[in-house]
mmCIF file of C-alpha atoms and ligand atoms in Angstrom:
data_model
loop_
_atom_site.group_PDB
_atom_site.id
_atom_site.type_symbol
_atom_site.label_atom_id
_atom_site.label_comp_id
_atom_site.label_asym_id
_atom_site.label_seq_id
_atom_site.Cartn_x
_atom_site.Cartn_y
_atom_site.Cartn_z
ATOM 1 C CA MET A 1 77.944 96.243 110.259
ATOM 2 C CA LYS A 2 81.553 94.461 110.751
ATOM 3 C CA VAL A 3 84.615 96.748 109.612
ATOM 4 C CA ALA A 4 87.881 94.862 108.312
ATOM 5 C CA PRO A 5 90.304 97.706 107.640
ATOM 6 C CA SER A 6 92.682 96.697 105.187
ATOM 7 C CA ILE A 7 96.532 97.134 106.057
ATOM 8 C CA LEU A 8 97.172 97.367 102.266
ATOM 9 C CA SER A 9 96.811 101.391 102.813
ATOM 10 C CA ALA A 10 98.731 101.641 106.041
ATOM 11 C CA ASP A 11 102.091 102.945 106.356
ATOM 12 C CA PHE A 12 104.238 99.587 106.513
ATOM 13 C CA GLY A 13 107.180 101.901 108.326
ATOM 14 C CA ARG A 14 104.992 101.693 111.417
ATOM 15 C CA LEU A 15 103.226 98.714 110.866
ATOM 16 C CA ASN A 16 102.999 97.815 114.612
ATOM 17 C CA GLU A 17 101.486 100.957 115.543
ATOM 18 C CA GLU A 18 98.842 101.016 112.525
ATOM 19 C CA ILE A 19 97.849 97.443 113.457
ATOM 20 C CA LYS A 20 97.273 98.904 117.186
ATOM 21 C CA ALA A 21 95.338 101.818 116.073
ATOM 22 C CA ILE A 22 92.492 100.166 114.096
ATOM 23 C CA CYS A 23 92.240 97.396 116.996
ATOM 24 C CA GLU A 24 91.952 100.016 119.548
ATOM 25 C CA GLY A 25 89.803 102.183 117.154
ATOM 26 C CA GLY A 26 87.122 98.969 117.165
ATOM 27 C CA CYS A 27 87.635 96.893 114.211
ATOM 28 C CA ASP A 28 86.531 93.582 114.163
ATOM 29 C CA PHE A 29 88.863 91.904 111.611
ATOM 30 C CA ILE A 30 92.013 93.011 110.133
ATOM 31 C CA HIS A 31 91.933 92.479 106.222
ATOM 32 C CA VAL A 32 95.076 91.019 105.022
ATOM 33 C CA ASP A 33 95.748 91.184 101.076
ATOM 34 C CA VAL A 34 98.221 88.917 99.819
ATOM 35 C CA MET A 35 99.128 89.406 96.369
ATOM 36 C CA ASP A 36 101.762 87.308 94.143
ATOM 37 C CA GLY A 37 101.927 89.525 90.780
ATOM 38 C CA HIS A 38 100.921 86.884 88.562
ATOM 39 C CA PHE A 39 96.922 86.529 89.418
ATOM 40 C CA VAL A 40 97.145 90.413 89.987
ATOM 41 C CA PRO A 41 99.508 92.800 88.376
ATOM 42 C CA ASN A 42 100.919 93.683 92.227
ATOM 43 C CA HIS A 43 102.938 92.113 94.490
ATOM 44 C CA THR A 44 102.331 92.526 98.545
ATOM 45 C CA ILE A 45 103.201 90.591 101.511
ATOM 46 C CA GLY A 46 104.455 87.144 102.751
ATOM 47 C CA PRO A 47 104.849 85.406 105.661
ATOM 48 C CA VAL A 48 107.488 87.371 107.152
ATOM 49 C CA VAL A 49 105.156 90.509 107.153
ATOM 50 C CA VAL A 50 102.052 88.328 107.967
ATOM 51 C CA SER A 51 103.549 87.128 111.312
ATOM 52 C CA ALA A 52 104.794 90.485 112.492
ATOM 53 C CA VAL A 53 100.830 91.430 111.722
ATOM 54 C CA ALA A 54 99.849 88.442 113.756
ATOM 55 C CA LYS A 55 102.022 89.102 116.676
ATOM 56 C CA ALA A 56 101.047 92.967 116.645
ATOM 57 C CA ALA A 57 96.665 92.483 116.415
ATOM 58 C CA THR A 58 94.624 91.925 118.938
ATOM 59 C CA LYS A 59 91.911 91.168 116.363
ATOM 60 C CA PRO A 60 91.467 88.356 114.027
ATOM 61 C CA LEU A 61 93.000 87.914 110.616
ATOM 62 C CA ASP A 62 91.359 88.059 107.678
ATOM 63 C CA ILE A 63 93.664 86.909 104.841
ATOM 64 C CA HIS A 64 92.402 87.453 101.513
ATOM 65 C CA LEU A 65 94.686 85.535 98.866
ATOM 66 C CA MET A 66 95.183 86.988 94.952
ATOM 67 C CA VAL A 67 97.383 84.264 93.917
ATOM 68 C CA GLN A 68 97.787 81.518 91.383
ATOM 69 C CA ASN A 69 98.675 78.607 93.532
ATOM 70 C CA ASN A 70 96.168 78.422 96.439
ATOM 71 C CA THR A 71 97.115 75.761 98.119
ATOM 72 C CA PHE A 72 100.693 76.718 98.668
ATOM 73 C CA PHE A 73 99.869 80.079 100.118
ATOM 74 C CA VAL A 74 97.150 78.303 102.487
ATOM 75 C CA GLU A 75 99.565 75.986 103.700
ATOM 76 C CA LEU A 76 101.747 79.053 104.227
ATOM 77 C CA PHE A 77 99.660 81.091 106.447
ATOM 78 C CA ALA A 78 97.897 78.485 107.979
ATOM 79 C CA PRO A 79 100.396 78.502 111.014
ATOM 80 C CA PHE A 80 99.430 82.299 111.915
ATOM 81 C CA LYS A 81 95.706 81.288 112.701
ATOM 82 C CA PRO A 82 93.371 83.630 110.889
ATOM 83 C CA GLU A 83 89.875 83.463 111.094
ATOM 84 C CA TYR A 84 89.295 83.566 107.823
ATOM 85 C CA ILE A 85 91.152 82.431 104.331
ATOM 86 C CA SER A 86 89.675 83.458 101.403
ATOM 87 C CA PHE A 87 90.532 82.406 97.680
ATOM 88 C CA HIS A 88 89.174 83.380 94.195
ATOM 89 C CA ILE A 89 87.020 81.300 92.569
ATOM 90 C CA GLU A 90 88.646 82.333 89.143
ATOM 91 C CA GLU A 91 91.821 80.478 90.212
ATOM 92 C CA GLU A 92 90.747 77.541 91.797
ATOM 93 C CA LYS A 93 90.175 74.227 89.827
ATOM 94 C CA HIS A 94 89.379 72.101 93.024
ATOM 95 C CA PRO A 95 87.752 74.511 95.074
ATOM 96 C CA HIS A 96 85.740 71.903 97.314
ATOM 97 C CA ARG A 97 89.085 69.965 98.011
ATOM 98 C CA LEU A 98 90.977 73.429 99.067
ATOM 99 C CA ILE A 99 87.885 74.300 101.402
ATOM 100 C CA GLN A 100 88.089 71.052 103.396
ATOM 101 C CA LYS A 101 91.860 71.515 103.492
ATOM 102 C CA ILE A 102 91.376 75.509 105.041
ATOM 103 C CA ARG A 103 88.626 73.730 107.594
ATOM 104 C CA SER A 104 91.087 70.991 108.570
ATOM 105 C CA TYR A 105 93.439 73.916 109.859
ATOM 106 C CA GLY A 106 90.597 74.802 112.185
ATOM 107 C CA ILE A 107 90.400 78.430 109.744
ATOM 108 C CA LYS A 108 86.943 79.636 108.198
ATOM 109 C CA PRO A 109 87.139 79.149 105.166
ATOM 110 C CA ALA A 110 85.857 82.185 102.527
ATOM 111 C CA ILE A 111 85.887 82.327 98.569
ATOM 112 C CA THR A 112 86.267 85.626 96.401
ATOM 113 C CA LEU A 113 84.094 86.395 93.516
ATOM 114 C CA ASN A 114 85.668 89.137 91.125
ATOM 115 C CA PRO A 115 82.966 92.176 89.866
ATOM 116 C CA HIS A 116 81.871 89.694 87.086
ATOM 117 C CA THR A 117 81.914 86.597 88.663
ATOM 118 C CA PRO A 118 77.915 85.717 89.372
ATOM 119 C CA PRO A 119 76.810 83.989 92.564
ATOM 120 C CA SER A 120 75.685 81.043 90.610
ATOM 121 C CA ALA A 121 79.520 79.956 90.376
ATOM 122 C CA ILE A 122 79.309 78.900 93.956
ATOM 123 C CA GLU A 123 75.801 77.372 94.721
ATOM 124 C CA TYR A 124 77.096 74.261 94.999
ATOM 125 C CA LEU A 125 79.879 75.309 97.389
ATOM 126 C CA LEU A 126 78.010 77.691 99.637
ATOM 127 C CA GLU A 127 76.948 75.298 102.372
ATOM 128 C CA ASP A 128 80.647 74.696 102.744
ATOM 129 C CA LEU A 129 81.869 78.292 103.050
ATOM 130 C CA ASP A 130 81.318 80.536 106.163
ATOM 131 C CA MET A 131 81.924 83.686 104.111
ATOM 132 C CA VAL A 132 81.846 84.858 100.653
ATOM 133 C CA LEU A 133 83.606 87.863 99.493
ATOM 134 C CA LEU A 134 82.276 89.846 96.811
ATOM 135 C CA MET A 135 85.006 92.376 95.164
ATOM 136 C CA SER A 136 83.644 95.723 94.386
ATOM 137 C CA VAL A 137 86.793 96.780 92.581
ATOM 138 C CA ASN A 138 89.527 94.806 90.167
ATOM 139 C CA PRO A 139 91.721 92.804 92.623
ATOM 140 C CA GLY A 140 94.981 94.347 92.484
ATOM 141 C CA PHE A 141 95.200 97.628 94.178
ATOM 142 C CA GLY A 142 93.658 99.978 96.921
ATOM 143 C CA GLY A 143 92.215 103.352 96.647
ATOM 144 C CA GLN A 144 90.056 102.650 93.674
ATOM 145 C CA LYS A 145 86.092 103.324 92.738
ATOM 146 C CA PHE A 146 83.629 101.293 94.029
ATOM 147 C CA ILE A 147 81.419 99.282 91.192
ATOM 148 C CA PRO A 148 77.988 99.483 92.398
ATOM 149 C CA SER A 149 76.857 96.201 90.336
ATOM 150 C CA VAL A 150 77.996 94.550 93.442
ATOM 151 C CA LEU A 151 74.564 95.631 95.450
ATOM 152 C CA GLN A 152 72.581 93.608 92.837
ATOM 153 C CA LYS A 153 75.219 90.729 93.430
ATOM 154 C CA ALA A 154 74.906 90.877 97.126
ATOM 155 C CA LYS A 155 71.025 90.913 97.272
ATOM 156 C CA GLU A 156 71.248 87.617 94.961
ATOM 157 C CA LEU A 157 73.616 85.669 96.992
ATOM 158 C CA LYS A 158 71.371 86.991 100.269
ATOM 159 C CA ALA A 159 68.438 85.596 98.691
ATOM 160 C CA MET A 160 70.362 82.448 97.507
ATOM 161 C CA ILE A 161 71.736 82.197 100.837
ATOM 162 C CA GLU A 162 68.612 82.307 102.738
ATOM 163 C CA ALA A 163 66.683 80.076 100.317
ATOM 164 C CA LYS A 164 69.177 77.162 101.527
ATOM 165 C CA GLY A 165 68.419 78.125 105.115
ATOM 166 C CA LEU A 166 72.330 78.779 105.663
ATOM 167 C CA LYS A 167 74.225 81.410 107.950
ATOM 168 C CA THR A 168 76.947 82.323 105.725
ATOM 169 C CA LEU A 169 78.107 85.835 105.815
ATOM 170 C CA ILE A 170 78.808 88.399 102.964
ATOM 171 C CA GLU A 171 82.117 90.796 102.820
ATOM 172 C CA VAL A 172 82.169 93.460 100.492
ATOM 173 C CA ASP A 173 85.625 94.674 99.279
ATOM 174 C CA GLY A 174 87.034 97.953 97.393
ATOM 175 C CA GLY A 175 86.448 101.434 97.176
ATOM 176 C CA VAL A 176 83.844 101.210 100.526
ATOM 177 C CA ASN A 177 82.746 104.505 102.295
ATOM 178 C CA ALA A 178 80.771 106.284 104.489
ATOM 179 C CA GLU A 179 78.497 107.109 101.267
ATOM 180 C CA ASN A 180 78.054 103.532 100.205
ATOM 181 C CA VAL A 181 78.133 101.092 103.382
ATOM 182 C CA ARG A 182 74.475 102.062 103.700
ATOM 183 C CA GLU A 183 73.457 100.660 100.325
ATOM 184 C CA LEU A 184 75.805 97.672 101.051
ATOM 185 C CA GLU A 185 73.617 96.994 104.726
ATOM 186 C CA LYS A 186 70.488 97.153 102.928
ATOM 187 C CA ALA A 187 71.669 94.445 100.241
ATOM 188 C CA GLY A 188 72.547 92.376 103.287
ATOM 189 C CA VAL A 189 76.297 92.867 103.550
ATOM 190 C CA ASP A 190 77.613 91.648 106.935
ATOM 191 C CA ILE A 191 81.013 93.037 106.749
ATOM 192 C CA VAL A 192 83.049 95.352 104.792
ATOM 193 C CA VAL A 193 86.911 95.707 103.740
ATOM 194 C CA ALA A 194 88.387 99.677 103.969
ATOM 195 C CA GLY A 195 91.399 100.381 103.325
ATOM 196 C CA ASN A 196 91.784 103.838 101.462
ATOM 197 C CA TYR A 197 88.920 104.971 103.602
ATOM 198 C CA VAL A 198 90.215 104.187 107.113
ATOM 199 C CA PHE A 199 93.758 104.924 106.601
ATOM 200 C CA SER A 200 93.516 108.183 105.070
ATOM 201 C CA ALA A 201 91.375 109.650 108.194
ATOM 202 C CA SER A 202 92.868 111.699 110.622
ATOM 203 C CA SER A 203 90.721 109.197 113.231
ATOM 204 C CA TYR A 204 90.909 105.473 112.195
ATOM 205 C CA LYS A 205 88.285 105.385 115.149
ATOM 206 C CA GLU A 206 86.077 107.826 113.827
ATOM 207 C CA ALA A 207 86.429 106.222 110.228
ATOM 208 C CA ILE A 208 85.274 102.550 111.590
ATOM 209 C CA GLU A 209 82.655 104.178 113.642
ATOM 210 C CA SER A 210 81.240 106.271 110.437
ATOM 211 C CA LEU A 211 81.261 102.563 108.547
ATOM 212 C CA LYS A 212 79.554 100.877 111.874
HETATM 213 C C1 DX5 B 301 92.278 95.195 96.376
HETATM 214 C C2 DX5 B 301 92.040 94.722 97.764
HETATM 215 C C3 DX5 B 301 91.471 95.680 98.847
HETATM 216 C C4 DX5 B 301 92.019 96.779 99.041
HETATM 217 C C5 DX5 B 301 90.851 97.739 99.249
HETATM 218 O O1 DX5 B 301 92.444 94.535 95.586
HETATM 219 O O2 DX5 B 301 91.400 93.424 97.811
HETATM 220 O O3 DX5 B 301 91.404 94.806 100.260
HETATM 221 O O4 DX5 B 301 92.711 96.963 99.919
HETATM 222 O O5 DX5 B 301 91.313 98.998 99.405
HETATM 223 P P1 DX5 B 301 90.045 99.997 99.405
HETATM 224 O O6 DX5 B 301 88.974 100.271 100.574
HETATM 225 O O7 DX5 B 301 91.327 101.375 99.454
HETATM 226 O O8 DX5 B 301 89.539 100.510 98.275
HETATM 227 ZN ZN1 ZN B 302 91.098 92.222 100.070
#
């Protein structure tokens, strides 16, 4: 299992140290939650902070857009060369076009599904994606309770990926901890995002290892 700690739960007053600690603690990616106060009822970070994160990071960035104007934000964050940029299918009229745009920057495109959105919503986009991000909470805040129906959804999505002979990765985001990670792995999940679980631990390294 690969682990992407969400910096939403980090201490932003000590952001540099927090980023270094999760990188040294063995994380695989750094999950960056961008919220615009419109798509979700919260507002987080912009390019000034993401620039600082990118400078401190020794692991690749995984940018999760929770915004209304996806194209604007893709253009804003592309210069930081993240590994992935994911956008919500619920908020995009032209997902295929946006996937091409993300790829044109040399960034791997991913699509995020809210808890109610079925895998069939992206059936005809799957072959163009490197990853699908399944929300296991309603986007907007860290520290929420895991919604277990994501397990069935991950299984369905995995079957769809295999039936098409693809290598698309599945990432799950929200309420992940050492108790539910095993079920996620069994359901075919490749990467878990963990905010509160990692950043509330006394040892980030041990928390990351417990998820692996
Ligand atoms: C929620 C964010 C998540 C969140 C995860 O909108 O997308 O990445 O920070 O945090 P935890 O692991 O605390 O649920
Ligand atoms: Zn996220």
